[in-house]
PDB file of C-alpha atoms in Angstrom:
ATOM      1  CA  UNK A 473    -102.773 -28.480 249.241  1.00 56.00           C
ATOM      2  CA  UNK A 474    -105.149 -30.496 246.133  1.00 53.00           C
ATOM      3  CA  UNK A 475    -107.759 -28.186 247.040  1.00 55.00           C
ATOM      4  CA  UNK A 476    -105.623 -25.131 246.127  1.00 61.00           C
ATOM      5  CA  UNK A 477    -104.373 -26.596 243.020  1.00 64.00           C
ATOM      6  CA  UNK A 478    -108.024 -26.858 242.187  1.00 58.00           C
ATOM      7  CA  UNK A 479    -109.741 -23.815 242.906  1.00 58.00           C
ATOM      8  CA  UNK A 480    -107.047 -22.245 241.210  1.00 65.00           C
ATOM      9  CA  UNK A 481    -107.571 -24.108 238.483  1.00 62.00           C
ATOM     10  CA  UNK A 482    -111.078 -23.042 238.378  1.00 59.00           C
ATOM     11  CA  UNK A 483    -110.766 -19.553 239.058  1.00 62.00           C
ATOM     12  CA  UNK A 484    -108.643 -19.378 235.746  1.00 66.00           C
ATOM     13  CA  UNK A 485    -111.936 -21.162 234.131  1.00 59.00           C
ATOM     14  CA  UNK A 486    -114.087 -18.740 235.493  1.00 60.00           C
ATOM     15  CA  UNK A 487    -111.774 -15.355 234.408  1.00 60.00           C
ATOM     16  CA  UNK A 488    -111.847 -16.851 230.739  1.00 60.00           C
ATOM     17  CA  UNK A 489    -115.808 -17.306 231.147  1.00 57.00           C
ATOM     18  CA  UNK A 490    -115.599 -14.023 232.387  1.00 55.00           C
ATOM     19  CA  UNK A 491    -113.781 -12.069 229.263  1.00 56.00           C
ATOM     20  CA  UNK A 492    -115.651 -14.640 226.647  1.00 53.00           C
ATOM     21  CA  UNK A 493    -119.484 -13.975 228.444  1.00 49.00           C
ATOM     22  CA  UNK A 494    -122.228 -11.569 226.986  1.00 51.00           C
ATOM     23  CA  UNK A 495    -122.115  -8.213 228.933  1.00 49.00           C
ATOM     24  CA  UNK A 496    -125.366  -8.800 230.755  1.00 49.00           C
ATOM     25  CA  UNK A 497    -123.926 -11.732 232.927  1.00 54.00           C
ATOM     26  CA  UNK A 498    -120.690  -9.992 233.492  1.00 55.00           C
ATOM     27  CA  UNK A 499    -121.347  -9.007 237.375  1.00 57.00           C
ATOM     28  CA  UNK A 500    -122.853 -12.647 237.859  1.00 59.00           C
ATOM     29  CA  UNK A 501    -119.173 -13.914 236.935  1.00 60.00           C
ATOM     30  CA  UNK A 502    -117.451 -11.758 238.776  1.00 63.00           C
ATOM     31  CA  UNK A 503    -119.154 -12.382 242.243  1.00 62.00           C
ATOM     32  CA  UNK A 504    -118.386 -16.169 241.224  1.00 63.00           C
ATOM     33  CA  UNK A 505    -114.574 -15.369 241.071  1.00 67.00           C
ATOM     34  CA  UNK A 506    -114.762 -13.297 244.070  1.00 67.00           C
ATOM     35  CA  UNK A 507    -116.541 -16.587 245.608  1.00 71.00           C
ATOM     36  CA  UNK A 508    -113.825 -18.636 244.671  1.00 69.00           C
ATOM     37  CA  UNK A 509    -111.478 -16.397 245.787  1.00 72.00           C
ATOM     38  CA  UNK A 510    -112.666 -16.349 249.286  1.00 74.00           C
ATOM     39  CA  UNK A 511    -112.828 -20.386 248.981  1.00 72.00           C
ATOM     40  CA  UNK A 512    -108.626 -20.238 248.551  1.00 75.00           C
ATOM     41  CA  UNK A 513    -108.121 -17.837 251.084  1.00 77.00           C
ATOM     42  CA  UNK A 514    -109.861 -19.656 253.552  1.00 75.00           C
ATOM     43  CA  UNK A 515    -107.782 -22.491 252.217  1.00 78.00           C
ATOM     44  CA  UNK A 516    -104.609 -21.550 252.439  1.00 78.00           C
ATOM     45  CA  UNK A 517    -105.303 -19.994 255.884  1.00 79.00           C
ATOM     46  CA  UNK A 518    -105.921 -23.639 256.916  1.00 75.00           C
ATOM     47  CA  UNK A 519    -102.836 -24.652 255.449  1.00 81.00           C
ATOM     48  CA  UNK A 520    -101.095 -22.381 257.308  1.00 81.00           C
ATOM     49  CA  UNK A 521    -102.540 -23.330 260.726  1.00 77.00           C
ATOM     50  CA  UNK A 522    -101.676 -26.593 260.357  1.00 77.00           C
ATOM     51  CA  UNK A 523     -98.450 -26.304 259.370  1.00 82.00           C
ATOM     52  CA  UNK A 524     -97.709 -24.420 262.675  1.00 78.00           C
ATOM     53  CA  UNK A 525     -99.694 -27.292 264.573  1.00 76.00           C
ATOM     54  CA  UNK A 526     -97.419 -29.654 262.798  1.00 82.00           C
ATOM     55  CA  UNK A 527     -94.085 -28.099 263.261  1.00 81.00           C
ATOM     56  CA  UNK A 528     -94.857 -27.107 267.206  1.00 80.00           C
ATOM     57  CA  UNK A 529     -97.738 -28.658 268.497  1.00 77.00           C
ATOM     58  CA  UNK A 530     -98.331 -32.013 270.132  1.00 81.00           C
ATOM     59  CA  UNK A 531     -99.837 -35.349 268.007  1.00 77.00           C
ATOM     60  CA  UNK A 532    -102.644 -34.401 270.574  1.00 79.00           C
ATOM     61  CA  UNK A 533    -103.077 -31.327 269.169  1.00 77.00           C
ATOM     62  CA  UNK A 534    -102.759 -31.822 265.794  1.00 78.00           C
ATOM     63  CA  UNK A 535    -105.305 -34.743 265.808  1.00 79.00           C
ATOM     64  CA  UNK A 536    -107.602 -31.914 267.317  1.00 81.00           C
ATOM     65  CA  UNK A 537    -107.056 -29.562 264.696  1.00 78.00           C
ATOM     66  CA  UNK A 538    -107.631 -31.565 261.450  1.00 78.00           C
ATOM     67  CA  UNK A 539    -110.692 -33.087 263.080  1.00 80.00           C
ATOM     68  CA  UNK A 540    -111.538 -29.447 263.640  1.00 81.00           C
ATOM     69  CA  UNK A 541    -110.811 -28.168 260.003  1.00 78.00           C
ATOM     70  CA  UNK A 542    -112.042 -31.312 258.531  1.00 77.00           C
ATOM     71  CA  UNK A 543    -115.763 -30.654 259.378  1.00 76.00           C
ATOM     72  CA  UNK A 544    -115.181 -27.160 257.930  1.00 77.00           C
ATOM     73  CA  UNK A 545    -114.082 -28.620 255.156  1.00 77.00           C
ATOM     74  CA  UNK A 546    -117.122 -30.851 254.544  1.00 77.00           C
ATOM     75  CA  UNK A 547    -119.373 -27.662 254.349  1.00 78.00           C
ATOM     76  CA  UNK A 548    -116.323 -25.618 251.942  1.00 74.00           C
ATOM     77  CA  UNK A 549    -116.520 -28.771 249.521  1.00 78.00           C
ATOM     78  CA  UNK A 550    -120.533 -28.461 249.391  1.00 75.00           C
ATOM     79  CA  UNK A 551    -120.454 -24.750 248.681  1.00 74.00           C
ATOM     80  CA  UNK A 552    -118.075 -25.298 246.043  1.00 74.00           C
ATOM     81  CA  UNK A 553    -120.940 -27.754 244.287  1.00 74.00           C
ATOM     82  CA  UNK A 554    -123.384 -25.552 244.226  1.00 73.00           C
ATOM     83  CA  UNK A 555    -121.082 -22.484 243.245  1.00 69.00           C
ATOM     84  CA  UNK A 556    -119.842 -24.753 240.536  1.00 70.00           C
ATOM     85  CA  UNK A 557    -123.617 -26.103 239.469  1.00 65.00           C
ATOM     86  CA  UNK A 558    -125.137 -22.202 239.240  1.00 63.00           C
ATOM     87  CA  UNK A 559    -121.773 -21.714 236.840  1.00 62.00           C
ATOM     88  CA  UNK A 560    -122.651 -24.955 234.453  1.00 58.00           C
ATOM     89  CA  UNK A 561    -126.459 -23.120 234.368  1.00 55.00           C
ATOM     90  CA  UNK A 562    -124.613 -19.754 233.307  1.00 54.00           C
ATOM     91  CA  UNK A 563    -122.812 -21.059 230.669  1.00 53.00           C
ATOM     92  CA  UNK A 564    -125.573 -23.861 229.483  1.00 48.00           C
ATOM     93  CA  UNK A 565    -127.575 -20.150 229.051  1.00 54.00           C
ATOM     94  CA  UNK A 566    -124.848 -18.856 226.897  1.00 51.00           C
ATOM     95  CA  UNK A 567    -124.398 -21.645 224.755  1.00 54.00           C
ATOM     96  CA  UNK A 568    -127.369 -22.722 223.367  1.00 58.00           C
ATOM     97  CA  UNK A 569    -130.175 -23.353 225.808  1.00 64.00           C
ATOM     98  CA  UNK A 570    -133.756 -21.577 224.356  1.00 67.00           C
ATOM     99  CA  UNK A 571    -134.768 -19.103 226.640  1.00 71.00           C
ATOM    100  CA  UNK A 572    -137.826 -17.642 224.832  1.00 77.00           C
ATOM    101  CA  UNK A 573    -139.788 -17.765 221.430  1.00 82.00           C
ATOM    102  CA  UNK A 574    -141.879 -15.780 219.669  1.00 84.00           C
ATOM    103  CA  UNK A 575    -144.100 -16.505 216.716  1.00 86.00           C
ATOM    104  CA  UNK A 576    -143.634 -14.312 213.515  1.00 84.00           C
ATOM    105  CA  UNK A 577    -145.145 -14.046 210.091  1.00 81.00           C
ATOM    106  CA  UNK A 578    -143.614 -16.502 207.450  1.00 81.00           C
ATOM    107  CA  UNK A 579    -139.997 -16.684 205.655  1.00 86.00           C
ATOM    108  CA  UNK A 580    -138.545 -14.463 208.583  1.00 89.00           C
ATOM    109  CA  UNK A 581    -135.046 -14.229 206.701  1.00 90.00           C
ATOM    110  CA  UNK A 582    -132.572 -11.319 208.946  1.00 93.00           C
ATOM    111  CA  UNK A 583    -132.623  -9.372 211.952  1.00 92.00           C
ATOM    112  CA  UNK A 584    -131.089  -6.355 213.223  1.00 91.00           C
ATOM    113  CA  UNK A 585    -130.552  -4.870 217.005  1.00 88.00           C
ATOM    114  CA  UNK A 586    -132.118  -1.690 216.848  1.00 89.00           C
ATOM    115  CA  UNK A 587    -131.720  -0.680 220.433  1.00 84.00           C
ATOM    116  CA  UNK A 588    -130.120  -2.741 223.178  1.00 80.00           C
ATOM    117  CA  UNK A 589    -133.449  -4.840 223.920  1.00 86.00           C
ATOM    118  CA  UNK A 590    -135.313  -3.779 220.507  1.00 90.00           C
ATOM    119  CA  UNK A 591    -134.815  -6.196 216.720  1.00 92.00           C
ATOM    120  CA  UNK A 592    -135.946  -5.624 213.738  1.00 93.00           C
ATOM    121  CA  UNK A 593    -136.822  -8.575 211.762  1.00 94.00           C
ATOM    122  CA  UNK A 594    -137.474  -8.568 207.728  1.00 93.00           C
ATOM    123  CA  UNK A 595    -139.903 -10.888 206.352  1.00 91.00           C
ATOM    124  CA  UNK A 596    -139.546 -12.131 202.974  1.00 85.00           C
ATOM    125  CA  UNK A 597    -142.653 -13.154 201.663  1.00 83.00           C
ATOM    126  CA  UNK A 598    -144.962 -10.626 203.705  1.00 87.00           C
ATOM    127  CA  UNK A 599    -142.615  -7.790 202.391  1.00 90.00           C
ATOM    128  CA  UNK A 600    -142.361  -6.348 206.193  1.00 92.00           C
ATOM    129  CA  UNK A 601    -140.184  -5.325 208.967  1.00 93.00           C
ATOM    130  CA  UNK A 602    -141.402  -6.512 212.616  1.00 94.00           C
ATOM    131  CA  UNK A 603    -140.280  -4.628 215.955  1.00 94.00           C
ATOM    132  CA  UNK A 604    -139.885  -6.631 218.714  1.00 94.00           C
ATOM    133  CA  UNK A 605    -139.067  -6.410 222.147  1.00 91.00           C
ATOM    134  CA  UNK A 606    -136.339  -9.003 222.860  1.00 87.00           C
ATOM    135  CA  UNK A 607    -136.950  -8.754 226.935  1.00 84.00           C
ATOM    136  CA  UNK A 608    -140.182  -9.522 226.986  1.00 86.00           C
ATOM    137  CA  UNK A 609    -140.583 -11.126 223.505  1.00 88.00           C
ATOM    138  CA  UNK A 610    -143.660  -9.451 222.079  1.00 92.00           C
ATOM    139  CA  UNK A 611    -144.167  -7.327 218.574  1.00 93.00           C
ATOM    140  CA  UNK A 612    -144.231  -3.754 218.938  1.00 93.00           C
ATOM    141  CA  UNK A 613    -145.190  -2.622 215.395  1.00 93.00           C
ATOM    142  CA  UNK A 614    -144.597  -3.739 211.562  1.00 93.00           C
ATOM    143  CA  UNK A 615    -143.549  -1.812 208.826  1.00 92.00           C
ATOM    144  CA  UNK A 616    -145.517  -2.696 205.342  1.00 92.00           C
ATOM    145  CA  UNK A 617    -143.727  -2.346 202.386  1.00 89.00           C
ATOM    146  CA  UNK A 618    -146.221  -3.507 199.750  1.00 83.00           C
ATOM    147  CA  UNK A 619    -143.874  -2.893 196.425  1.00 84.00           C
ATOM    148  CA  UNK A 620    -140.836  -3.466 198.080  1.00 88.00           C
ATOM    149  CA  UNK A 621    -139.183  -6.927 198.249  1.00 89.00           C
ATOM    150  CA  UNK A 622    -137.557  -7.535 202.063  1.00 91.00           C
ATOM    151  CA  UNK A 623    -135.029  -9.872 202.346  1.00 93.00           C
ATOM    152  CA  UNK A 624    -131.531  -8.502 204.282  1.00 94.00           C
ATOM    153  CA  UNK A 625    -132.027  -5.908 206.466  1.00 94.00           C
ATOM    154  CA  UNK A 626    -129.344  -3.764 208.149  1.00 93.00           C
ATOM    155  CA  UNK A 627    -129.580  -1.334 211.077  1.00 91.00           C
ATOM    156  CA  UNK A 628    -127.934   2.002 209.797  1.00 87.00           C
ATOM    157  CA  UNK A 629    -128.269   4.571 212.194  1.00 78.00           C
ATOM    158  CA  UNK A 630    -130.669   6.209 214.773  1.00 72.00           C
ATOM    159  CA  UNK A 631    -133.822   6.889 211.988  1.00 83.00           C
ATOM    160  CA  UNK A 632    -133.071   4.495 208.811  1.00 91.00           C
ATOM    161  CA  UNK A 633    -132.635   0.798 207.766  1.00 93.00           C
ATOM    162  CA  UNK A 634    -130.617  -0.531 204.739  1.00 95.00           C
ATOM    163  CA  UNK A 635    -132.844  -3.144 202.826  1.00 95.00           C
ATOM    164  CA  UNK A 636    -131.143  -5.828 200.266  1.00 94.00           C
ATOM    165  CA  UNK A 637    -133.142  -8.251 197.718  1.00 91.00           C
ATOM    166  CA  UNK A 638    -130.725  -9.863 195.148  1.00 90.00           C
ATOM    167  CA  UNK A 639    -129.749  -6.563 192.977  1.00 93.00           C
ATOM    168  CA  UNK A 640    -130.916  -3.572 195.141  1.00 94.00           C
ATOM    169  CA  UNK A 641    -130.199  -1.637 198.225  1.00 95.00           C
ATOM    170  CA  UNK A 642    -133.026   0.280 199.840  1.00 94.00           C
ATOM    171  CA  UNK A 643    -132.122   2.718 202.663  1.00 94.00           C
ATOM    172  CA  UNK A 644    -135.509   3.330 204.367  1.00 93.00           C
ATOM    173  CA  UNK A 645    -136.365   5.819 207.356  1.00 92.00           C
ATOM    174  CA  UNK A 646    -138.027   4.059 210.755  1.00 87.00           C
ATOM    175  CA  UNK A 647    -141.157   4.716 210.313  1.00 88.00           C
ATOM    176  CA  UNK A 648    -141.174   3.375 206.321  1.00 88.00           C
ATOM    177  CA  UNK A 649    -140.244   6.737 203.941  1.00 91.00           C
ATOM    178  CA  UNK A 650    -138.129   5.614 201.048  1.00 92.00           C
ATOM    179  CA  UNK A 651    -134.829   7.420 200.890  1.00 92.00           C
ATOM    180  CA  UNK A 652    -132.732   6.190 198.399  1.00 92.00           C
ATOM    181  CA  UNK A 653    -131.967   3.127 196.413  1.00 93.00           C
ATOM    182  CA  UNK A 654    -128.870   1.803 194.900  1.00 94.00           C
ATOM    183  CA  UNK A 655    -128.673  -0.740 192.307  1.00 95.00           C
ATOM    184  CA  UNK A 656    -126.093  -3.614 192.406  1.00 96.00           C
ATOM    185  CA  UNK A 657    -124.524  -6.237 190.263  1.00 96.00           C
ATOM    186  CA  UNK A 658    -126.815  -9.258 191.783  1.00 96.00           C
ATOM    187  CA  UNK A 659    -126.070 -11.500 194.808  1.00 96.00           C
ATOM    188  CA  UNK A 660    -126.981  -8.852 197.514  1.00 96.00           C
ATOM    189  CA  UNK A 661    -129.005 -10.445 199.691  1.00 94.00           C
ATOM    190  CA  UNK A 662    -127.412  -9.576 202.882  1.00 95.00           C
ATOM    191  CA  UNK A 663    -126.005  -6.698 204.113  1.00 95.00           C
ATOM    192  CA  UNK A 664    -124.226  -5.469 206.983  1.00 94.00           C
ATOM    193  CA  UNK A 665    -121.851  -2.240 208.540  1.00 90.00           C
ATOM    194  CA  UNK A 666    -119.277  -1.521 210.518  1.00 85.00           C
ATOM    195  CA  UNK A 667    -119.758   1.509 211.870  1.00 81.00           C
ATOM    196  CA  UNK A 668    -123.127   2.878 210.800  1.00 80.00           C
ATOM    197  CA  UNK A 669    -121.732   5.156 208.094  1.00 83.00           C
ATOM    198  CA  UNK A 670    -120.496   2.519 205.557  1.00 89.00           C
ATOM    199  CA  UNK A 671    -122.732  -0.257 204.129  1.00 93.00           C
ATOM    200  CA  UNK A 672    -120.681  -4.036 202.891  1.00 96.00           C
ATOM    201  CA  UNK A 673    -122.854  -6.387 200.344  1.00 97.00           C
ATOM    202  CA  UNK A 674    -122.818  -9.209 197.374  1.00 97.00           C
ATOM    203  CA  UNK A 675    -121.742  -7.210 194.326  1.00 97.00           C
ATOM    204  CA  UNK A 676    -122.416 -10.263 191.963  1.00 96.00           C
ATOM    205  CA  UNK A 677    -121.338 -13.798 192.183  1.00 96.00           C
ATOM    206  CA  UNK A 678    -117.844 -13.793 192.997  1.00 96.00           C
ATOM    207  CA  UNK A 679    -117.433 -10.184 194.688  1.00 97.00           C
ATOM    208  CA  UNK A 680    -117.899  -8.198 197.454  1.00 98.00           C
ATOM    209  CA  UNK A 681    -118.116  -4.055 197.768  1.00 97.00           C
ATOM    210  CA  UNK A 682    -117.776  -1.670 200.337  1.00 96.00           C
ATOM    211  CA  UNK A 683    -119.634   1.655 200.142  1.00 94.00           C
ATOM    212  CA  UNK A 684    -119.326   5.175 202.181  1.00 92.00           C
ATOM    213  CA  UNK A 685    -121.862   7.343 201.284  1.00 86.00           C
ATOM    214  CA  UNK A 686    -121.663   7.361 197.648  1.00 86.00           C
ATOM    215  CA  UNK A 687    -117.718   6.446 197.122  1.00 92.00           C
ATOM    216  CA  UNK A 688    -116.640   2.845 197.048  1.00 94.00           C
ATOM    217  CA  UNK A 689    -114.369   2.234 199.557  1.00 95.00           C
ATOM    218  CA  UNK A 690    -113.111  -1.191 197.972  1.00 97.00           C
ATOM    219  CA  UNK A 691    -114.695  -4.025 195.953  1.00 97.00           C
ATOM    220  CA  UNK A 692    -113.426  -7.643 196.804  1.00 98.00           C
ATOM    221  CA  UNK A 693    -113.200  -9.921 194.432  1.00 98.00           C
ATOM    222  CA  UNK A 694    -111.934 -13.580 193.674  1.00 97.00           C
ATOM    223  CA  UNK A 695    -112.610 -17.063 191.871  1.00 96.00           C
ATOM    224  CA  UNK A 696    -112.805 -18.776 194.914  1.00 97.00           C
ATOM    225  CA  UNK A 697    -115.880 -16.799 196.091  1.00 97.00           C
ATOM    226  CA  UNK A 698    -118.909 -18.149 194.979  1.00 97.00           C
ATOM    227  CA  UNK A 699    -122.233 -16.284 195.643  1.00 96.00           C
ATOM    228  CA  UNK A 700    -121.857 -14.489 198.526  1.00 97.00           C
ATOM    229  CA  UNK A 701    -124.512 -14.456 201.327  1.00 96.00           C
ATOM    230  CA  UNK A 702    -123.801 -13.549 204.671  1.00 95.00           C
ATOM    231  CA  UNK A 703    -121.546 -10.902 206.068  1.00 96.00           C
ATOM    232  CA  UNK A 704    -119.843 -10.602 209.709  1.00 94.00           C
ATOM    233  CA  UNK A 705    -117.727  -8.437 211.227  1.00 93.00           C
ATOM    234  CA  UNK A 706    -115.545  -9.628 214.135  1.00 91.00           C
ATOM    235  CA  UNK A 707    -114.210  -7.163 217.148  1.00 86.00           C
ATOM    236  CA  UNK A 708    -111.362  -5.951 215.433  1.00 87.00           C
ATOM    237  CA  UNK A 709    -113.326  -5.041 211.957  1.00 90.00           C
ATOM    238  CA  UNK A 710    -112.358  -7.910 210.206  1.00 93.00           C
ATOM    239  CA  UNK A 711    -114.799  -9.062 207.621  1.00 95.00           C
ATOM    240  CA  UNK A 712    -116.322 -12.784 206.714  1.00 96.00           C
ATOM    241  CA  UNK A 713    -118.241 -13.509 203.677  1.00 97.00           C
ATOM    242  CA  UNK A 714    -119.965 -16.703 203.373  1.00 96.00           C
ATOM    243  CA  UNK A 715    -119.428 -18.428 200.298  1.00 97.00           C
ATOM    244  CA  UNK A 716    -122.378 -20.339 199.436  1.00 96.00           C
ATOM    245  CA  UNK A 717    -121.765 -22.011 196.421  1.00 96.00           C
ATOM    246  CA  UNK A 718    -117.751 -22.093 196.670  1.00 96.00           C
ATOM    247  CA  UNK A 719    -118.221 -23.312 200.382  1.00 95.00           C
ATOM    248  CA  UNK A 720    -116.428 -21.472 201.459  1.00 96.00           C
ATOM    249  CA  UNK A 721    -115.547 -18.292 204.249  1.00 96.00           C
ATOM    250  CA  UNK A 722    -113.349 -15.502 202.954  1.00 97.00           C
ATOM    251  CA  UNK A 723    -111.887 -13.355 205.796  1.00 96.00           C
ATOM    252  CA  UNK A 724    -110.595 -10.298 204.889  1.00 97.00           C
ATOM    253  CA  UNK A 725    -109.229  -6.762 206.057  1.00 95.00           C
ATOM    254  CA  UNK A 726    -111.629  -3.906 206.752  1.00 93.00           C
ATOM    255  CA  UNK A 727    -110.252  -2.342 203.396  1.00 93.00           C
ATOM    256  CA  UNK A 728    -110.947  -5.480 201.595  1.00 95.00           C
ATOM    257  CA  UNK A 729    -107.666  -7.816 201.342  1.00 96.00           C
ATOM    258  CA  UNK A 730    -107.633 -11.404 201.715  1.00 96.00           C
ATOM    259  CA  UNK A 731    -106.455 -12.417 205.347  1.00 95.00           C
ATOM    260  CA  UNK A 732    -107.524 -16.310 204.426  1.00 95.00           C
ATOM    261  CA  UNK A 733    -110.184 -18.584 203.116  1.00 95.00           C
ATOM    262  CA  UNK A 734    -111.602 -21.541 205.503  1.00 93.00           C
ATOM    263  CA  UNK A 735    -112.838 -24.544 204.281  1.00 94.00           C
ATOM    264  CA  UNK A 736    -117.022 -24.478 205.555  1.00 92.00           C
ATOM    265  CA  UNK A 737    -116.232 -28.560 206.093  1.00 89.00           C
ATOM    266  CA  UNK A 738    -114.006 -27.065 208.517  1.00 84.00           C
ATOM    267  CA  UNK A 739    -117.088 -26.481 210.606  1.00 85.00           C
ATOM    268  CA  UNK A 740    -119.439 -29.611 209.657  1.00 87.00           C
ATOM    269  CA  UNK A 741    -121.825 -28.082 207.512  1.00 90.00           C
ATOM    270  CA  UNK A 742    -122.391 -27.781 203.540  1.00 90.00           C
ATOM    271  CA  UNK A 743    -123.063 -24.507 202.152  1.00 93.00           C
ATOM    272  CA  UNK A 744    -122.552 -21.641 204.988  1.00 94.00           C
ATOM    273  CA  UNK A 745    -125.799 -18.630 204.551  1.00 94.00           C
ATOM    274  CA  UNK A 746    -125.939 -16.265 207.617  1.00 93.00           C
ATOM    275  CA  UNK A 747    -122.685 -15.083 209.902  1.00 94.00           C
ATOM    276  CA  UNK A 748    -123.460 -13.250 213.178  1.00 91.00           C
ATOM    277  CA  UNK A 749    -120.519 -12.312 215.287  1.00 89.00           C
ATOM    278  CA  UNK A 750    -121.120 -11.929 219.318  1.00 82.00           C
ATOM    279  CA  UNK A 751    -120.158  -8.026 220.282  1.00 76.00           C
ATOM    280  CA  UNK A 752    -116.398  -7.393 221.397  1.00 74.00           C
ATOM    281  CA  UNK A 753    -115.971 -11.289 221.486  1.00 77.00           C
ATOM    282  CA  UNK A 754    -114.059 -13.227 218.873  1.00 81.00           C
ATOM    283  CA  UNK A 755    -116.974 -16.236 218.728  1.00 85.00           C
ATOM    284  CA  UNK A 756    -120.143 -16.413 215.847  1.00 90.00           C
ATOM    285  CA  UNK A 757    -121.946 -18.348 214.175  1.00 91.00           C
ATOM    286  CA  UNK A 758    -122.973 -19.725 210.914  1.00 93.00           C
ATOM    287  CA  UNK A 759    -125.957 -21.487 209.594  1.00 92.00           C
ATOM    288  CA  UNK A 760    -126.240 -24.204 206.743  1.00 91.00           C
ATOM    289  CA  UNK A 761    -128.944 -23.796 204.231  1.00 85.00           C
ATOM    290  CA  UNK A 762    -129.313 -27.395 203.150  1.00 84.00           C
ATOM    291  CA  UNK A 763    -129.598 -28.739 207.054  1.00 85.00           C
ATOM    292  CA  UNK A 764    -130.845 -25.960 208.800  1.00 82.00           C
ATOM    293  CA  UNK A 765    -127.797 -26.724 210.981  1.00 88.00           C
ATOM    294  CA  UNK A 766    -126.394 -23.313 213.421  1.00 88.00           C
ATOM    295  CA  UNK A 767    -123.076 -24.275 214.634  1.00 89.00           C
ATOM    296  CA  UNK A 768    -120.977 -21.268 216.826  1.00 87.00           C
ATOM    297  CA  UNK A 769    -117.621 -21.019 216.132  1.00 86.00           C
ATOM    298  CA  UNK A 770    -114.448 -19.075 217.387  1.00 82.00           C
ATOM    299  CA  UNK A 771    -111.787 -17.397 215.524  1.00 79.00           C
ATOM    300  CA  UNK A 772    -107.839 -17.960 216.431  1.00 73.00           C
TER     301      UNK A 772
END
């Protein structure tokens, strides 16, 4: 049967919704597919009634029966809209529709999950870092730095923070102790990790460097980087560094080889700043300084 053919068709849909979505509509996807599912059962036991109606019964009888599973069907078709219209607000959720704001003090320039409904957000200008809780979208605390210029900010571990501005890193504890600094060779404004332990910044215009504890794990470097701004890491540890001035992205190996370098006209936008990959999913994003433009991407 066409109705079959269709719900099949869009329980594939919702499966790939399903291993693409954010973990915190995961069961709402899954009671969809299980709602399909039920929809083609019921389906195909029609299907199967009247095909013993038609190969044994009278004209009578058949007449009966698709009259009979033909109002059913009327009610099956107008559950499926509604399934289908709560899906299109999932996904209109998950792609772009603004849920919640929150004012913050000027030049807010990087945030950081902290905990899984906490961020930490740096502020440029005001030299702080502001808590805030992400479920119910209100600050929690700030952290005043008076001497120290905040620009890219990194979650390290449970008790510390790595700060960038342009030719230093900062590691800081949680509650604001200074713990160590590192100089660098310019162009470190952002900063990011991989798995808590290592830190991955600018290291002047046309490189990038790696760092575990207090050995370099690599330094990338190559002409057709050109100031590097923002760093992602993708599900499988590869890592993207936005070329701003070479517009550019250079992905590369977690141990700092060149995989490829795309274009940023690839995406419609003019000089790429910020990356942010989604957790354990292969789509991000990337902002344009010069438009303010966001546009999310996904990796192949």
């Amino acid at each position: 049967m066409v109705v079959i053919d269709h719900l099949n068709k869009l329980e594939e849909k919702i499966k790939f919704d399903l291993a693409s979505s954010k973990k915190h509509v995961v069961m709402k996807f899954t009671d969809e597919i299980n709602t399909f599912s039920s929809y083609k059962s019921v389906s195909a036991n029609w299907q199967s009634v009247l095909n013993v109606f038609i190969e044994q019964g009278s004209d009578q009888q058949c007449l009966m029966e698709v009259n009979r599973i033909g109002s059913k069907m009327t009610i099956l078709e107008k559950d499926m809209d509604e399934t289908i219209k709560k899906m299109k607000e999932m996904t209109i959720n998950l792609n772009g529709k603004l849920l919640q704001a929150l004012a913050v003090e000027k030049y807010p320039l990087d945030i950081t999950q902290v905990y899984r409904t906490q961020v930490a957000i740096s502020t440029y200008r005001s030299n702080k870092i502001l808590f805030v809780d992400i479920s119910e979208m209100k600050l929690i605390r700030k952290l005043d730095f008076s001497d120290l210029p905040v620009y890219g900010l990194c979650y390290a571990d449970g008790n510390s923070f790595i700060i960038s501005d342009g030719s230093t890193l900062t590691w800081v504890r949680s509650k604001g102790e200074i713990i160590k600094q590192k100089p660098t060779r310019g162009n470190s404004f952002y900063v990011s990790t991989s798995d808590m332990k290592d830190c991955i910044y600018g290291d002047g215009d046309n490189s990038v460097s790696c760092v575990v504890g207090n050995r370099t794990k690599f330094t990338y470097t190559n002409e057709q980087l050109s100031s590097p701004r923002g760093i992602g890491i993708d599900f499988e540890g590869n890592i993207y560094i936005a070329g701003w001035s070479s517009k550019n992205i250079h992905q590369i190996t977690d141990d700092g080889n060149l995989i490829r370098t795309i274009p940023i006209d690839t995406f419609g936008i003019r000089r790429p700043w910020t990356i942010r990959f989604a957790p354990n999913i292969n789509k991000f994003v990337v902002t344009c300084s010069f438009s303010g433009k966001v546009v999310l991407c996904e990796t192949s």
